[in-house]
mmCIF file of C-alpha atoms in Angstrom:
data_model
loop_
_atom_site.group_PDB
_atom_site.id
_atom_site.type_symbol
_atom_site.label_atom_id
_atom_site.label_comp_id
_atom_site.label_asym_id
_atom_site.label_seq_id
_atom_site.Cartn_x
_atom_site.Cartn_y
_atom_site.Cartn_z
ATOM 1 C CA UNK A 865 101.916 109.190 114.556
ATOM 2 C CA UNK A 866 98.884 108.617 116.650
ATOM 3 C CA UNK A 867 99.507 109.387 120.264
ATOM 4 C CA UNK A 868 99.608 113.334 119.293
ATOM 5 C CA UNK A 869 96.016 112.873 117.528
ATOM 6 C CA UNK A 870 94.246 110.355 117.765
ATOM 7 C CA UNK A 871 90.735 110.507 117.606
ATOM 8 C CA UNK A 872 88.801 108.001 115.298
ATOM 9 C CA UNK A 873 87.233 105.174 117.795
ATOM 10 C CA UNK A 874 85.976 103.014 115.359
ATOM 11 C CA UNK A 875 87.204 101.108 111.856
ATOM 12 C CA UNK A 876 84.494 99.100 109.901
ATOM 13 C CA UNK A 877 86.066 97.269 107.155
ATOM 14 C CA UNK A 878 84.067 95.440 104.271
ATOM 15 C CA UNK A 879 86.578 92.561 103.786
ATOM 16 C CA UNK A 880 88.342 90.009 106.631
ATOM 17 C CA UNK A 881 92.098 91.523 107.332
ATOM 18 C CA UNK A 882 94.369 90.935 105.624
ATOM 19 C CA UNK A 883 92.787 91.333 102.430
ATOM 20 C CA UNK A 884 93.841 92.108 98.879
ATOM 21 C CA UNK A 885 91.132 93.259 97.765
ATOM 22 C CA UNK A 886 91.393 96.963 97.141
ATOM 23 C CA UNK A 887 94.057 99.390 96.686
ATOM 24 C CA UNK A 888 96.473 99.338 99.151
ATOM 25 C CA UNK A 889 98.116 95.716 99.844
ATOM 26 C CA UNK A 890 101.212 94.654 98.055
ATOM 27 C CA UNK A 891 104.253 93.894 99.900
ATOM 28 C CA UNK A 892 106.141 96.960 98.507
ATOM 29 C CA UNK A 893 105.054 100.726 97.277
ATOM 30 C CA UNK A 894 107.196 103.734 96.073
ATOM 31 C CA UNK A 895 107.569 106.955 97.924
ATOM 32 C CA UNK A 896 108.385 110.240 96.279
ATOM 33 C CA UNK A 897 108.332 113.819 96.242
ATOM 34 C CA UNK A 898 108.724 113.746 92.228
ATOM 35 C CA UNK A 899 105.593 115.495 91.286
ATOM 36 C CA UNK A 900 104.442 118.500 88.756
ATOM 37 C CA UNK A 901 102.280 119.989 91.981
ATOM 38 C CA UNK A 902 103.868 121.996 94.608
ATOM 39 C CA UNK A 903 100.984 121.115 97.087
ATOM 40 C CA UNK A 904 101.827 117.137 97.061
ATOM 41 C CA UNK A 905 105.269 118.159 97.438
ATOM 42 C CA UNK A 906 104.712 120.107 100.463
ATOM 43 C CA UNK A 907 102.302 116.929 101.764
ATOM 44 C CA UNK A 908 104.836 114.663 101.149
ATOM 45 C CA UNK A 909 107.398 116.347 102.997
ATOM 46 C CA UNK A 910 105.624 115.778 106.354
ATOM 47 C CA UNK A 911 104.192 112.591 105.117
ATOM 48 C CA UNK A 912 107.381 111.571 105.272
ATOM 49 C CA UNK A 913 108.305 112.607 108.975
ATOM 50 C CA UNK A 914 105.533 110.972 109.980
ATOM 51 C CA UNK A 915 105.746 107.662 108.441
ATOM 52 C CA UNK A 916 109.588 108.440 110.590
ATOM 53 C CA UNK A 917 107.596 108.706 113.500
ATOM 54 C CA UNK A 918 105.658 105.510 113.003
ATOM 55 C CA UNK A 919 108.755 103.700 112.813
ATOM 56 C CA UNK A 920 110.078 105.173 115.882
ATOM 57 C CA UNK A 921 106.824 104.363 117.870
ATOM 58 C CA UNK A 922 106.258 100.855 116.587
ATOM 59 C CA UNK A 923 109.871 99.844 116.305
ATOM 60 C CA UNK A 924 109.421 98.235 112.756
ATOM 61 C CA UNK A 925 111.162 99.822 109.401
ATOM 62 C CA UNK A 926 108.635 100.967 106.907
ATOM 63 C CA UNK A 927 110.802 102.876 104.165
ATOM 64 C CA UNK A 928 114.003 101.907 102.234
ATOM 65 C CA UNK A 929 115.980 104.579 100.842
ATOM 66 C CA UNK A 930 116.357 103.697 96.955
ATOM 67 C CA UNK A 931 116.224 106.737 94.924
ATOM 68 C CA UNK A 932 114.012 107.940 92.042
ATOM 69 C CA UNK A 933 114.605 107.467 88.364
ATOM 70 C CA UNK A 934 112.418 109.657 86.694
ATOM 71 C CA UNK A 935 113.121 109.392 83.016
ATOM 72 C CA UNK A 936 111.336 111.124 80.551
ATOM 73 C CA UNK A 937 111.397 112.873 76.781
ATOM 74 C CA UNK A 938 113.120 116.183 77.296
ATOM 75 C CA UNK A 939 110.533 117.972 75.685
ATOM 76 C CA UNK A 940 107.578 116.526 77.497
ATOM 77 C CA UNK A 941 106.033 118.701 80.162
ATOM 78 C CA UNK A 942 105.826 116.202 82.519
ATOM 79 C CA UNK A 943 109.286 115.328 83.125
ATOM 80 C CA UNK A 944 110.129 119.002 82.427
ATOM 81 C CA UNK A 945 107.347 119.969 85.409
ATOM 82 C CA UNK A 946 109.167 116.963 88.197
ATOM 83 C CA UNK A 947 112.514 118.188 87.651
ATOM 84 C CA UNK A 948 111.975 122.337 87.748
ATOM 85 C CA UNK A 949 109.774 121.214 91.102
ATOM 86 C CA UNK A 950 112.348 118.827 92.728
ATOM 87 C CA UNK A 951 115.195 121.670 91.900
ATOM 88 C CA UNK A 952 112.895 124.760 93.018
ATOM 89 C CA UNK A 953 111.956 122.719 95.952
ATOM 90 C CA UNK A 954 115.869 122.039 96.712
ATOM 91 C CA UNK A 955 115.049 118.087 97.045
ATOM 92 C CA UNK A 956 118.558 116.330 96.406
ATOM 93 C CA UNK A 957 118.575 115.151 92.810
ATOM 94 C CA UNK A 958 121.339 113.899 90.453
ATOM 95 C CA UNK A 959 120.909 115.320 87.066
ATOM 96 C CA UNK A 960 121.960 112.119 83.733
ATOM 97 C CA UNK A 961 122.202 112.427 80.588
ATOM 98 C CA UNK A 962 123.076 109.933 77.713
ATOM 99 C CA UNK A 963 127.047 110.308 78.190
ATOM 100 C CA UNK A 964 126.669 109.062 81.872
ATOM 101 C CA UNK A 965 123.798 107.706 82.896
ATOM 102 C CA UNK A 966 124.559 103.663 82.273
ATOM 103 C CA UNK A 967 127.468 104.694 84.630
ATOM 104 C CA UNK A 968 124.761 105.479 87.073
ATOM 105 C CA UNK A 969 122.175 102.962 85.656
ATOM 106 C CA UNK A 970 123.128 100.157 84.188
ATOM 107 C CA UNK A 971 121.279 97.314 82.458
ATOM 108 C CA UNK A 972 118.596 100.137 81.783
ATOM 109 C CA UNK A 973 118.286 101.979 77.720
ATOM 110 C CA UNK A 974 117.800 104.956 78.253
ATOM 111 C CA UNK A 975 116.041 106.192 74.815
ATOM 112 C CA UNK A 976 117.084 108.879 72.525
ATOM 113 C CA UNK A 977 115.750 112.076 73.106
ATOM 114 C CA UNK A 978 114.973 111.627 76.711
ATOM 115 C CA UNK A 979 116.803 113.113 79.678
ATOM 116 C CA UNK A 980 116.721 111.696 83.597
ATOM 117 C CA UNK A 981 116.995 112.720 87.103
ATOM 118 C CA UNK A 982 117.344 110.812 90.500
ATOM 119 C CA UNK A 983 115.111 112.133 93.601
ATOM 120 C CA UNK A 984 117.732 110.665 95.853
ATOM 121 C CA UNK A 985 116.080 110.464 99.071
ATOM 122 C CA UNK A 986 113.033 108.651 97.479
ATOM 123 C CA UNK A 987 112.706 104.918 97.690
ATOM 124 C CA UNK A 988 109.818 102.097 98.963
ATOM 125 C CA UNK A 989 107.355 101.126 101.801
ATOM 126 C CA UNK A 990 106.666 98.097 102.578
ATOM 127 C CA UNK A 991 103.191 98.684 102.323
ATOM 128 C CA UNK A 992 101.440 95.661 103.721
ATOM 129 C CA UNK A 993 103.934 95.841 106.919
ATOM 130 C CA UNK A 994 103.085 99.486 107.030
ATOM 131 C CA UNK A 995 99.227 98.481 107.127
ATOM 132 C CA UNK A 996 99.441 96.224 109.909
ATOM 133 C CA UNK A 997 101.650 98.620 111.891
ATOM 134 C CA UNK A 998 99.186 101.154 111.450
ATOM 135 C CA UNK A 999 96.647 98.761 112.501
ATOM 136 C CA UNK A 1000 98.431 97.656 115.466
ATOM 137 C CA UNK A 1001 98.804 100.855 117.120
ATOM 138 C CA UNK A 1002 95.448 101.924 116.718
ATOM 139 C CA UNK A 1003 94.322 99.089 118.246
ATOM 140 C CA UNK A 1004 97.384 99.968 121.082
ATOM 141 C CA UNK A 1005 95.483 103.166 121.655
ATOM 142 C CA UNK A 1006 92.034 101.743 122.291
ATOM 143 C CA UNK A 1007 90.675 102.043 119.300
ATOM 144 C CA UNK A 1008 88.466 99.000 117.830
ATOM 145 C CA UNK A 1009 88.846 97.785 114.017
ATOM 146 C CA UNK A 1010 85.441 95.505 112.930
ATOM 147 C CA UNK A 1011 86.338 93.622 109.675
ATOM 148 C CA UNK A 1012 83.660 91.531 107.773
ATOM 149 C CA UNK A 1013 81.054 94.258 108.400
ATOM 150 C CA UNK A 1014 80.050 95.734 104.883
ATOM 151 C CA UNK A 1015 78.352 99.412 105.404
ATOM 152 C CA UNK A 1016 74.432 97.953 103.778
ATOM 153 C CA UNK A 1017 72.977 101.602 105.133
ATOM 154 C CA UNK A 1018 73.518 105.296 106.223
ATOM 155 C CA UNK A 1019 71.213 107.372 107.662
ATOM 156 C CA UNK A 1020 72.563 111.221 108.048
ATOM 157 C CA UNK A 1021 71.399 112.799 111.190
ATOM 158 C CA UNK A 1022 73.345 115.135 113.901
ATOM 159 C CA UNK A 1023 73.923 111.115 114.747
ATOM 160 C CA UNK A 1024 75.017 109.232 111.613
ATOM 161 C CA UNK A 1025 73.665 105.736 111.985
ATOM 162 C CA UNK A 1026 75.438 103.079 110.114
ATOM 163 C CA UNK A 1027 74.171 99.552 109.554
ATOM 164 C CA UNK A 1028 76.037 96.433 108.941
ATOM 165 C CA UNK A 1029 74.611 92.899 109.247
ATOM 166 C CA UNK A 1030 76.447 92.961 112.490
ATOM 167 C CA UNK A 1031 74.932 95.834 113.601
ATOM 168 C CA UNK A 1032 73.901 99.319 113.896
ATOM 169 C CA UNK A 1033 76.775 102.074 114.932
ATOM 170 C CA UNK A 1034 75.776 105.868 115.834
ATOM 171 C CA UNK A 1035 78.085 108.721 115.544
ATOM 172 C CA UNK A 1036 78.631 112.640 115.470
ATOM 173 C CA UNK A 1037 80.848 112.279 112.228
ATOM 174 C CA UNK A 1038 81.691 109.656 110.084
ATOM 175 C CA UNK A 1039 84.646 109.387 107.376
ATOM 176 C CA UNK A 1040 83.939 107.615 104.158
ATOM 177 C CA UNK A 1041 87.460 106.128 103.020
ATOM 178 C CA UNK A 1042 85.729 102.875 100.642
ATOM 179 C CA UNK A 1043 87.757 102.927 97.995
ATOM 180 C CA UNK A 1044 86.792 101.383 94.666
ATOM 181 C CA UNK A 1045 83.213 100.981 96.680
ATOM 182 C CA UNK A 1046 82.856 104.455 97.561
ATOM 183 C CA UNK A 1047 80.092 105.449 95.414
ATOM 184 C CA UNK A 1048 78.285 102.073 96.300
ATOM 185 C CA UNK A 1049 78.610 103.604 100.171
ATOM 186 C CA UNK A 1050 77.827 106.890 98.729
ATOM 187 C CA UNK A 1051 74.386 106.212 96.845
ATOM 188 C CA UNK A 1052 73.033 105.406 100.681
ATOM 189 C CA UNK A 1053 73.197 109.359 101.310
ATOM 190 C CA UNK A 1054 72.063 110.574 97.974
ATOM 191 C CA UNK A 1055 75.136 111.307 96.573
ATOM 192 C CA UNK A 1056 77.278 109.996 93.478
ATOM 193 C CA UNK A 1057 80.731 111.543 92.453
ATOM 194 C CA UNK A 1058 82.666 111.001 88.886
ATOM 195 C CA UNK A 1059 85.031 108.204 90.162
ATOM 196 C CA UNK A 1060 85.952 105.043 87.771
ATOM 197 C CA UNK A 1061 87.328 102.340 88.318
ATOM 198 C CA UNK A 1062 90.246 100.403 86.889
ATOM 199 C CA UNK A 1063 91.983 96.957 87.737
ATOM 200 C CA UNK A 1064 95.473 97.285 87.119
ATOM 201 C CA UNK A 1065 98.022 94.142 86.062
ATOM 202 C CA UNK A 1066 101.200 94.193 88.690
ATOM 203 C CA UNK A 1067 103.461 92.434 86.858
ATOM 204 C CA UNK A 1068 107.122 91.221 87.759
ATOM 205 C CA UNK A 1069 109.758 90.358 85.232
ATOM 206 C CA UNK A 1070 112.524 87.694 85.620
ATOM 207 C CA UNK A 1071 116.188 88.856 85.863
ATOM 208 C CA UNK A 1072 118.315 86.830 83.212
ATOM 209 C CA UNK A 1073 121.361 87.305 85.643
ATOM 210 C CA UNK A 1074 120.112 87.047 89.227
ATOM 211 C CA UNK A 1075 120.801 89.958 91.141
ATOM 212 C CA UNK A 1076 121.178 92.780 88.202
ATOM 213 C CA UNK A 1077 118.054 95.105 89.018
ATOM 214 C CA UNK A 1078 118.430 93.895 92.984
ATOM 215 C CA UNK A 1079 117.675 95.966 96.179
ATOM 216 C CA UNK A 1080 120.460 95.063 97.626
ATOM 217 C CA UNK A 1081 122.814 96.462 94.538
ATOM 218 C CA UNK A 1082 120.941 99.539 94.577
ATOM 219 C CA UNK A 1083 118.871 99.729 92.138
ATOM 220 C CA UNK A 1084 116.805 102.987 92.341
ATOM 221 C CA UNK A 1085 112.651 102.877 91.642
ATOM 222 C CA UNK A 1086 111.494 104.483 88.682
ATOM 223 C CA UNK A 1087 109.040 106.306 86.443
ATOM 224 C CA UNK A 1088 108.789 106.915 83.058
ATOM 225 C CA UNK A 1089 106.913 109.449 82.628
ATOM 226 C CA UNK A 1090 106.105 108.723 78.788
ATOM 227 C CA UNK A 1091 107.563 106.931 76.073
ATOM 228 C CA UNK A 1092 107.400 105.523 72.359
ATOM 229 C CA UNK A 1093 104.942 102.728 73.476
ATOM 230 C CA UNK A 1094 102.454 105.093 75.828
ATOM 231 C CA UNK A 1095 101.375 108.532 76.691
ATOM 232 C CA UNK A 1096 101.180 106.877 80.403
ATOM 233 C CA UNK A 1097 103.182 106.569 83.118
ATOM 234 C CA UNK A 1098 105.167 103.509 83.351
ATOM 235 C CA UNK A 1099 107.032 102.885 86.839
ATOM 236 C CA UNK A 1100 109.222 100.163 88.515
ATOM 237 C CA UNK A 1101 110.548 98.991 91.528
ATOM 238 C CA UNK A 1102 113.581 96.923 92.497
ATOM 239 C CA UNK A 1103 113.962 93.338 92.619
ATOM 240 C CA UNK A 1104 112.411 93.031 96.499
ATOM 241 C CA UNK A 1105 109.038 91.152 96.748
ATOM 242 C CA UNK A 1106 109.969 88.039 95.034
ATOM 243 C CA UNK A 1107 113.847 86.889 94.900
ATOM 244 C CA UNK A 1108 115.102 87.754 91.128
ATOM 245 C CA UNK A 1109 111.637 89.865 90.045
ATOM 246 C CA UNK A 1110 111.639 93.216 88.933
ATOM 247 C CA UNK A 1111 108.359 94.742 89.251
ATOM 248 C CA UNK A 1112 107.189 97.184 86.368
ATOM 249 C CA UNK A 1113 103.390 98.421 85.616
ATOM 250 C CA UNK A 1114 101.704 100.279 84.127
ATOM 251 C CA UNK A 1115 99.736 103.117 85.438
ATOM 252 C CA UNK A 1116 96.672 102.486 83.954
ATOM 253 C CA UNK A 1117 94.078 100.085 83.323
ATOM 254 C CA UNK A 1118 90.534 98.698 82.742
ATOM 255 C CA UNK A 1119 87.397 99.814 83.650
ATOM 256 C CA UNK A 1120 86.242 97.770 85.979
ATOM 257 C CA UNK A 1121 83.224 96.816 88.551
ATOM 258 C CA UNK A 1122 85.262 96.261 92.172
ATOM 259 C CA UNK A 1123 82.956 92.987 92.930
ATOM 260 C CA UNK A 1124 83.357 91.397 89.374
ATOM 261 C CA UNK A 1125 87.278 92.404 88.582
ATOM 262 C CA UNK A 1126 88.327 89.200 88.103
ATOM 263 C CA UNK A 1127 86.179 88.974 85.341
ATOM 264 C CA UNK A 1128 88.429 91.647 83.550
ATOM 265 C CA UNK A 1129 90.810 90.040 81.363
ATOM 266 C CA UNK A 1130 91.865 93.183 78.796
ATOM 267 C CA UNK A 1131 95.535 92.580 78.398
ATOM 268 C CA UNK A 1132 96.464 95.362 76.305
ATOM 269 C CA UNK A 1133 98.674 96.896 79.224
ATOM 270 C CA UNK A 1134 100.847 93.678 79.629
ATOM 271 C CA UNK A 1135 101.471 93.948 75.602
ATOM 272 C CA UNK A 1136 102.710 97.376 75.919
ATOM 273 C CA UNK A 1137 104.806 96.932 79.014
ATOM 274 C CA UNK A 1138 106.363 93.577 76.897
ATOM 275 C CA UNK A 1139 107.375 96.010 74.517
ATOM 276 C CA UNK A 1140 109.200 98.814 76.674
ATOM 277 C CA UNK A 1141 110.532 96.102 78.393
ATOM 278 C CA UNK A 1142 112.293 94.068 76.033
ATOM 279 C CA UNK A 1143 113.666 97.934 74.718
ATOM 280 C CA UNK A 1144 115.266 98.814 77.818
ATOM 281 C CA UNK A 1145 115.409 96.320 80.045
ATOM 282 C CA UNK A 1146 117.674 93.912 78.221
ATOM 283 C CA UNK A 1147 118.350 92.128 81.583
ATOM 284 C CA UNK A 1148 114.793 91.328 81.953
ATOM 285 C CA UNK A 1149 113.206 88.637 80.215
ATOM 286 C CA UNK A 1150 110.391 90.086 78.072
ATOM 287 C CA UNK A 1151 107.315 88.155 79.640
ATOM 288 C CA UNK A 1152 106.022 88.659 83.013
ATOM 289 C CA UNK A 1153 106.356 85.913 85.367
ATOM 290 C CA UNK A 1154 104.186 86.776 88.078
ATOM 291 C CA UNK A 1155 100.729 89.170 87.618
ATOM 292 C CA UNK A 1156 98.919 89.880 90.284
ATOM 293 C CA UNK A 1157 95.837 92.475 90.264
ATOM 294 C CA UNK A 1158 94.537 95.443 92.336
ATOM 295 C CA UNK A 1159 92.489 98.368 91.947
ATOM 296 C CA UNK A 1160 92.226 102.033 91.327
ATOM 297 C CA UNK A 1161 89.543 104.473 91.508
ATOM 298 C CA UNK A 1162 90.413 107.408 89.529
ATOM 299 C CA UNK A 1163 88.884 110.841 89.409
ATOM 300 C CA UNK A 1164 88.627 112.917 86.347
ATOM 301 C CA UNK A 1165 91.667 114.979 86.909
ATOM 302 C CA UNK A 1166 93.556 112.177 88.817
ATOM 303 C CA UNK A 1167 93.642 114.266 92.412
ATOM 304 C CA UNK A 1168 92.149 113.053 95.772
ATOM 305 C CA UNK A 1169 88.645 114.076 97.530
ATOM 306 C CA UNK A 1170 88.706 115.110 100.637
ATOM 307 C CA UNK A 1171 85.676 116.952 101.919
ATOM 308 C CA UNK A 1172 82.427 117.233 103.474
ATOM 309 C CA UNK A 1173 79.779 115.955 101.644
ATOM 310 C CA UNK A 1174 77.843 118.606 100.047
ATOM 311 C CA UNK A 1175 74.586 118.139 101.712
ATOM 312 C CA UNK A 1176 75.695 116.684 105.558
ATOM 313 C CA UNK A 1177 78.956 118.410 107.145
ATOM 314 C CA UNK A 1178 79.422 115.932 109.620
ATOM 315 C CA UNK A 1179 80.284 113.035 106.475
ATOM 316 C CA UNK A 1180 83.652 113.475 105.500
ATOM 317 C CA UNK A 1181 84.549 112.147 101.978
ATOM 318 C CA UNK A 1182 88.273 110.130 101.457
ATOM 319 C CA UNK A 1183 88.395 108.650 97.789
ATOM 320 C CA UNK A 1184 89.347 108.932 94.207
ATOM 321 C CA UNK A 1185 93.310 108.408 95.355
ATOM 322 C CA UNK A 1186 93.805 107.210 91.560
ATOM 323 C CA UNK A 1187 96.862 104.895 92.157
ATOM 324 C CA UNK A 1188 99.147 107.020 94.218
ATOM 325 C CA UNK A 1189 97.350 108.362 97.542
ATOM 326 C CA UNK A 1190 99.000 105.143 99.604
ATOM 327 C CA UNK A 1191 102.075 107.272 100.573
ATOM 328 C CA UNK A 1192 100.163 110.117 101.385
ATOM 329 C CA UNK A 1193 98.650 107.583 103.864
ATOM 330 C CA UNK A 1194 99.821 109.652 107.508
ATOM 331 C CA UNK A 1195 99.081 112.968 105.979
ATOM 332 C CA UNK A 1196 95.425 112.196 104.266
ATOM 333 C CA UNK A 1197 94.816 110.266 108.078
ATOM 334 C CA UNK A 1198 95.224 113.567 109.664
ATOM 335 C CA UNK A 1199 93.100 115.404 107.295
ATOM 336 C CA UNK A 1200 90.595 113.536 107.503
ATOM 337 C CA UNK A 1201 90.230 113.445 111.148
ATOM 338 C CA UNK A 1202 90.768 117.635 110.841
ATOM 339 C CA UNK A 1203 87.701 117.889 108.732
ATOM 340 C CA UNK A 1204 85.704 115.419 111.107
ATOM 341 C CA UNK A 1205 86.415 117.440 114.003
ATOM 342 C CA UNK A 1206 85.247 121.170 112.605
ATOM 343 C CA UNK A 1207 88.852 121.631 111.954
ATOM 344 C CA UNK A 1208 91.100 124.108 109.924
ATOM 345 C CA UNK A 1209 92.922 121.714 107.826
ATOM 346 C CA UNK A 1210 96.259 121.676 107.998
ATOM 347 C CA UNK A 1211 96.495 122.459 104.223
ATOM 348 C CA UNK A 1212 94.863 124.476 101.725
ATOM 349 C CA UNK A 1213 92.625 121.628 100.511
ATOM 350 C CA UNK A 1214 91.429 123.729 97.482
ATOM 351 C CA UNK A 1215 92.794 121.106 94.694
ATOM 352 C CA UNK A 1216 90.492 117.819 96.465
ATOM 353 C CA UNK A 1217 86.909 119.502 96.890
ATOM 354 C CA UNK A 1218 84.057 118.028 95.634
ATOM 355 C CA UNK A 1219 82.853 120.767 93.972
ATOM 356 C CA UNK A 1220 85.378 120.534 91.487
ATOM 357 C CA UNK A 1221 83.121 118.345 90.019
ATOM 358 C CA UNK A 1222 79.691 120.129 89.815
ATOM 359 C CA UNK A 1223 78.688 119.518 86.504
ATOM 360 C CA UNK A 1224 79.353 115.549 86.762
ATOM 361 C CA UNK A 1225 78.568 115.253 90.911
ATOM 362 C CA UNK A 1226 75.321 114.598 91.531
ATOM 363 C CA UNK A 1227 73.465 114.880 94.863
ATOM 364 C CA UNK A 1228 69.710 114.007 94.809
ATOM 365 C CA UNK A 1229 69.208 114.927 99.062
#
């Protein structure tokens, strides 16, 4: 994954590692190709040779095979849009309906009016595994990773200069990747973008019968892409992290500030997710047992940035992943160090420019 192109020298992270803090711990993550855009398709489908490679190199499994539920009303355009993209884009898929799907799904209702379809080669990464992997080879290839150094200044320049309180770091380019932070990094060069973000309840729900929604038995991940309780996204994965817990969430959540979230205590998403779940899961018991928290920092239209910043080419610009960059991880990596380098991207990067935004971006260098 690296030894072809690697190129960044230098990591400065805000928090100590390991750290749950942000947006991309959590022991477990889907990965998919279910989506209404061709381009993440096409992304994903070397994302996912890569994250292969990774494996290969560091000798550690990353990805479980579990298959996609997407379920969905079969009038919405959403579910409509995944399954004309995964068919025209000859992805395996298993096509259910109400006669036959608990033969394929059981213990899940599938509701009237709604149609489904299995992305078979889809399934998880384990996500914090895959973070110190990643971690662990760059620091295999020489590179150096300083945690516990919050960016307090940037000075643009042909040399950036960065401060910390542990020091000051020069560069030719510099990537910006801060997450729910970034426009906090971002006001130091004059430049604000229309990110927001949420905190977002991961909640896990008790199996009645041990084993029923279980890994080992199975059990595919899932989306819904709407239903009678939300216009949102709902999605779930097996019973994994914690023995007999299903987790389900909901993709969406409250505004937030990243150093205060704990603060939030809005609820509202737990209520609805009782709801759905006590519909069609009947196996589940209808109150979350575990909720943990993390963050996402949306943009407007829910697609990534990455790009120069608009006033210094030599700042490159990673954020506004809105709750499903994470398995894009290898792919957005490679980008990123393309643009940093004068490159050609690899992709047409036309859908994750900044100046998508221009009449809510707002540069003041």
């Amino acid at each position: 994954m690296f030894s072809g192109s690697f190129k960044v020298r230098s990591v400065l992270v805000q928090f100590v590692l390991p750290h749950s803090r942000g947006s991309s711990h959590g022991q477990t993550w889907v990965i998919r190709k279910a989506y209404k855009q061709d381009f993440y398709i096409h992304m994903m489908e070397e994302s996912y040779k890569l994250w292969t490679q990774l494996e290969e190199e560091a000798g550690v499994k990353l990805y479980r095979q579990t298959g996609l539920l997407v379920m969905g009303p079969e009038t919405s355009d959403d579910y409509q849009l995944i399954k004309t993209n995964l068919q025209n884009n000859n992805i395996p898929t298993v096509i259910l309906n109400r006669d036959n799907f608990n033969q394929h799904i059981p213990g899940v209702n599938l509701s009237e009016g709604h149609g489904a379809v299995v992305e078979v080669t889809a399934g998880l990464l384990y996500a914090d595994r895959a973070l110190r992997t990643v971690q662990g080879q760059f620091l295999k290839l020489g590179g150096t990773i300083r945690d516990n150094e919050e960016v307090t200044g940037i000075t643009p320049g042909p040399l950036v200069t960065v401060t910390t309180p542990a020091g000051v770091y020069r560069a030719k380019s510099v990537v910006i990747t801060a997450g729910p932070w970034t426009n906090a990094v971002l006001a130091r060069t004059g430049l604000q973008l229309p990110l927001q973000v949420v905190k977002i309840n991961v909640c896990y729900w008790k199996e009645k019968v041990p084993g029923t929604y279980d890994v080992k038995k199975h059990f595919p991940c899932f989306i819904l892409t709407e239903c009678e309780e939300t216009k949102e996204h709902i999605y779930g994965l097996p019973a994994n992290e914690y023995p007999g817990l299903v987790k389900i969430c909901y993709h969406m959540g409250s505004p937030t500030d990243p150093d205060q979230r704990d603060r939030q205590t809005d609820r509202s998403d737990i209520d609805i997710l009782q709801r759905y779940v006590a519909r069609c899961f009947p196996g589940l018991i209808p109150v979350p047992a575990v909720v943990e928290s993390c963050m996402y920092t949306l943009t407007p239209d829910c697609h990534f940035v990455l790009d120069y910043h608009p006033s210094h080419n030599n700042i490159v610009i990673g954020a506004g992943f809105s709750g499903h960059g994470f398995k894009f991880g290898p792919i957005i990596g490679k980008l990123l160090s393309e643009l940093s380098l004068g490159e050609v991207p690899s992709y047409d990067l036309s859908p994750f420019t900044i100046g998508r935004f221009q009449a809510t971006s707002k540069s003041s260098l």
